[in-house]
Amino acid sequence: MGHKPYSERTPEDYLQRMEPQIFASLKSDQLQEFKRLLEEAIPKPNPKIVDLRVVIDLIVARYYMVLWVGNDRRKAPRRYAKKPLTYISNIVVVCLILLSLNVTLTVGLFMTAYLLKSAVGIDLLPGHLGDNFKSIGEDQ
């Protein structure tokens, strides 16, 4: 069983790991029920809209990040921990992520606007520090 990838395993692969005496003692209806339960328990691959996997190599450690976006096909909703500390820390992390995304987008927009302004040749502050440096360079 170790040679098959996890996503390709079947109920028979798991039943082969059972003790041979116990496997031989199973009646056909018991064996069919085991197969049905294993088929239900083995996760099925779910096609993803986004499947992003990134590995970050640092000097002392190696980290990975996985982002999957796809349809939720689970039968029952997941139960989440209702501990106050977990709830508060989740809110803090979400706020930090949103804040960093907002800052990144804002800085990116301002940099793009500044580069476009410079490429077109628009000078918003004539006689400012940059013009003084240019005039010093032209005098020499």
GROMACS .gro file of C-alpha atoms in nm:
model
  140
    1MET     CA    1   0.000   0.000   0.000
    2GLY     CA    2   0.291   0.236   0.058
    3HIS     CA    3   0.370   0.257  -0.313
    4LYS     CA    4   0.036   0.409  -0.420
    5PRO     CA    5  -0.022   0.784  -0.394
    6TYR     CA    6  -0.273   0.874  -0.125
    7SER     CA    7  -0.526   1.008  -0.375
    8GLU     CA    8  -0.531   0.676  -0.566
    9ARG     CA    9  -0.591   0.442  -0.272
   10THR     CA   10  -0.905   0.230  -0.275
   11PRO     CA   11  -1.096   0.046   0.000
   12GLU     CA   12  -0.929  -0.276  -0.113
   13ASP     CA   13  -0.588  -0.126  -0.035
   14TYR     CA   14  -0.693  -0.074   0.325
   15LEU     CA   15  -0.864  -0.411   0.356
   16GLN     CA   16  -0.543  -0.585   0.245
   17ARG     CA   17  -0.374  -0.449   0.557
   18MET     CA   18  -0.621  -0.638   0.777
   19GLU     CA   19  -0.500  -0.953   0.953
   20PRO     CA   20  -0.554  -1.245   0.710
   21GLN     CA   21  -0.743  -1.454   0.967
   22ILE     CA   22  -0.985  -1.172   1.042
   23PHE     CA   23  -1.027  -1.090   0.672
   24ALA     CA   24  -1.105  -1.456   0.595
   25SER     CA   25  -1.364  -1.469   0.874
   26LEU     CA   26  -1.568  -1.180   0.730
   27LYS     CA   27  -1.896  -1.268   0.563
   28SER     CA   28  -1.965  -1.117   0.222
   29ASP     CA   29  -2.222  -0.869   0.358
   30GLN     CA   30  -1.975  -0.757   0.628
   31LEU     CA   31  -1.704  -0.714   0.366
   32GLN     CA   32  -1.936  -0.510   0.144
   33GLU     CA   33  -2.029  -0.287   0.439
   34PHE     CA   34  -1.660  -0.232   0.520
   35LYS     CA   35  -1.594  -0.139   0.157
   36ARG     CA   36  -1.890   0.100   0.155
   37LEU     CA   37  -1.774   0.272   0.475
   38LEU     CA   38  -1.416   0.297   0.353
   39GLU     CA   39  -1.532   0.438   0.019
   40GLU     CA   40  -1.727   0.703   0.207
   41ALA     CA   41  -1.438   0.779   0.445
   42ILE     CA   42  -1.164   0.812   0.182
   43PRO     CA   43  -1.148   1.176   0.069
   44LYS     CA   44  -1.220   1.234  -0.299
   45PRO     CA   45  -1.011   1.485  -0.492
   46ASN     CA   46  -1.195   1.810  -0.542
   47PRO     CA   47  -1.110   2.020  -0.848
   48LYS     CA   48  -0.971   2.357  -0.743
   49ILE     CA   49  -1.025   2.692  -0.911
   50VAL     CA   50  -0.700   2.817  -0.757
   51ASP     CA   51  -0.420   2.583  -0.649
   52LEU     CA   52  -0.125   2.795  -0.538
   53ARG     CA   53   0.167   2.628  -0.359
   54VAL     CA   54   0.467   2.835  -0.250
   55VAL     CA   55   0.782   2.719  -0.069
   56ILE     CA   56   0.979   2.975   0.131
   57ASP     CA   57   1.339   2.874   0.203
   58LEU     CA   58   1.494   3.057   0.496
   59ILE     CA   59   1.839   3.001   0.640
   60VAL     CA   60   1.715   2.806   0.941
   61ALA     CA   61   1.386   2.660   0.817
   62ARG     CA   62   1.171   2.587   0.517
   63TYR     CA   63   0.806   2.687   0.513
   64TYR     CA   64   0.529   2.626   0.265
   65MET     CA   65   0.204   2.802   0.196
   66VAL     CA   66  -0.093   2.649   0.015
   67LEU     CA   67  -0.395   2.839  -0.112
   68TRP     CA   68  -0.684   2.639  -0.252
   69VAL     CA   69  -1.010   2.782  -0.376
   70GLY     CA   70  -1.288   2.546  -0.480
   71ASN     CA   71  -1.641   2.432  -0.411
   72ASP     CA   72  -1.719   2.320  -0.057
   73ARG     CA   73  -1.848   1.964  -0.091
   74ARG     CA   74  -1.839   1.868   0.274
   75LYS     CA   75  -2.160   1.719   0.409
   76ALA     CA   76  -2.166   1.892   0.746
   77PRO     CA   77  -2.033   2.233   0.843
   78ARG     CA   78  -1.714   2.229   1.043
   79ARG     CA   79  -1.730   2.308   1.410
   80TYR     CA   80  -1.490   2.580   1.512
   81ALA     CA   81  -1.338   2.635   1.851
   82LYS     CA   82  -1.540   2.879   2.053
   83LYS     CA   83  -1.257   2.979   2.282
   84PRO     CA   84  -1.242   3.356   2.330
   85LEU     CA   85  -0.867   3.373   2.273
   86THR     CA   86  -0.896   3.185   1.942
   87TYR     CA   87  -1.182   3.407   1.830
   88ILE     CA   88  -0.995   3.728   1.917
   89SER     CA   89  -0.670   3.610   1.758
   90ASN     CA   90  -0.856   3.517   1.438
   91ILE     CA   91  -1.007   3.866   1.422
   92VAL     CA   92  -0.664   4.025   1.481
   93VAL     CA   93  -0.504   3.815   1.205
   94VAL     CA   94  -0.782   3.896   0.958
   95CYS     CA   95  -0.752   4.267   1.039
   96LEU     CA   96  -0.373   4.257   0.992
   97ILE     CA   97  -0.408   4.078   0.659
   98LEU     CA   98  -0.668   4.327   0.536
   99LEU     CA   99  -0.461   4.622   0.660
  100SER     CA  100  -0.145   4.497   0.490
  101LEU     CA  101  -0.337   4.433   0.168
  102ASN     CA  102  -0.482   4.784   0.186
  103VAL     CA  103  -0.140   4.943   0.247
  104THR     CA  104   0.019   4.740  -0.034
  105LEU     CA  105  -0.250   4.840  -0.282
  106THR     CA  106  -0.239   5.205  -0.178
  107VAL     CA  107   0.141   5.226  -0.207
  108GLY     CA  108   0.128   5.047  -0.541
  109LEU     CA  109  -0.135   5.287  -0.676
  110PHE     CA  110   0.060   5.592  -0.561
  111MET     CA  111   0.384   5.459  -0.709
  112THR     CA  112   0.211   5.385  -1.040
  113ALA     CA  113   0.054   5.731  -1.047
  114TYR     CA  114   0.391   5.892  -0.966
  115LEU     CA  115   0.570   5.696  -1.239
  116LEU     CA  116   0.301   5.787  -1.492
  117LYS     CA  117   0.324   6.154  -1.388
  118SER     CA  118   0.701   6.148  -1.427
  119ALA     CA  119   0.681   5.971  -1.764
  120VAL     CA  120   0.440   6.233  -1.897
  121GLY     CA  121   0.662   6.514  -1.763
  122ILE     CA  122   0.418   6.675  -1.522
  123ASP     CA  123   0.593   6.877  -1.249
  124LEU     CA  124   0.355   6.929  -0.958
  125LEU     CA  125   0.595   7.133  -0.742
  126PRO     CA  126   0.813   7.359  -0.958
  127GLY     CA  127   1.119   7.499  -0.781
  128HIS     CA  128   1.122   7.211  -0.533
  129LEU     CA  129   1.425   7.021  -0.405
  130GLY     CA  130   1.462   6.805  -0.718
  131ASP     CA  131   1.476   7.114  -0.941
  132ASN     CA  132   1.744   7.265  -0.716
  133PHE     CA  133   1.962   6.956  -0.760
  134LYS     CA  134   1.913   6.972  -1.138
  135SER     CA  135   2.011   7.338  -1.147
  136ILE     CA  136   2.326   7.269  -0.941
  137GLY     CA  137   2.425   6.995  -1.185
  138GLU     CA  138   2.364   7.222  -1.486
  139ASP     CA  139   2.576   7.506  -1.340
  140GLN     CA  140   2.891   7.294  -1.326
   0.00000   0.00000   0.00000
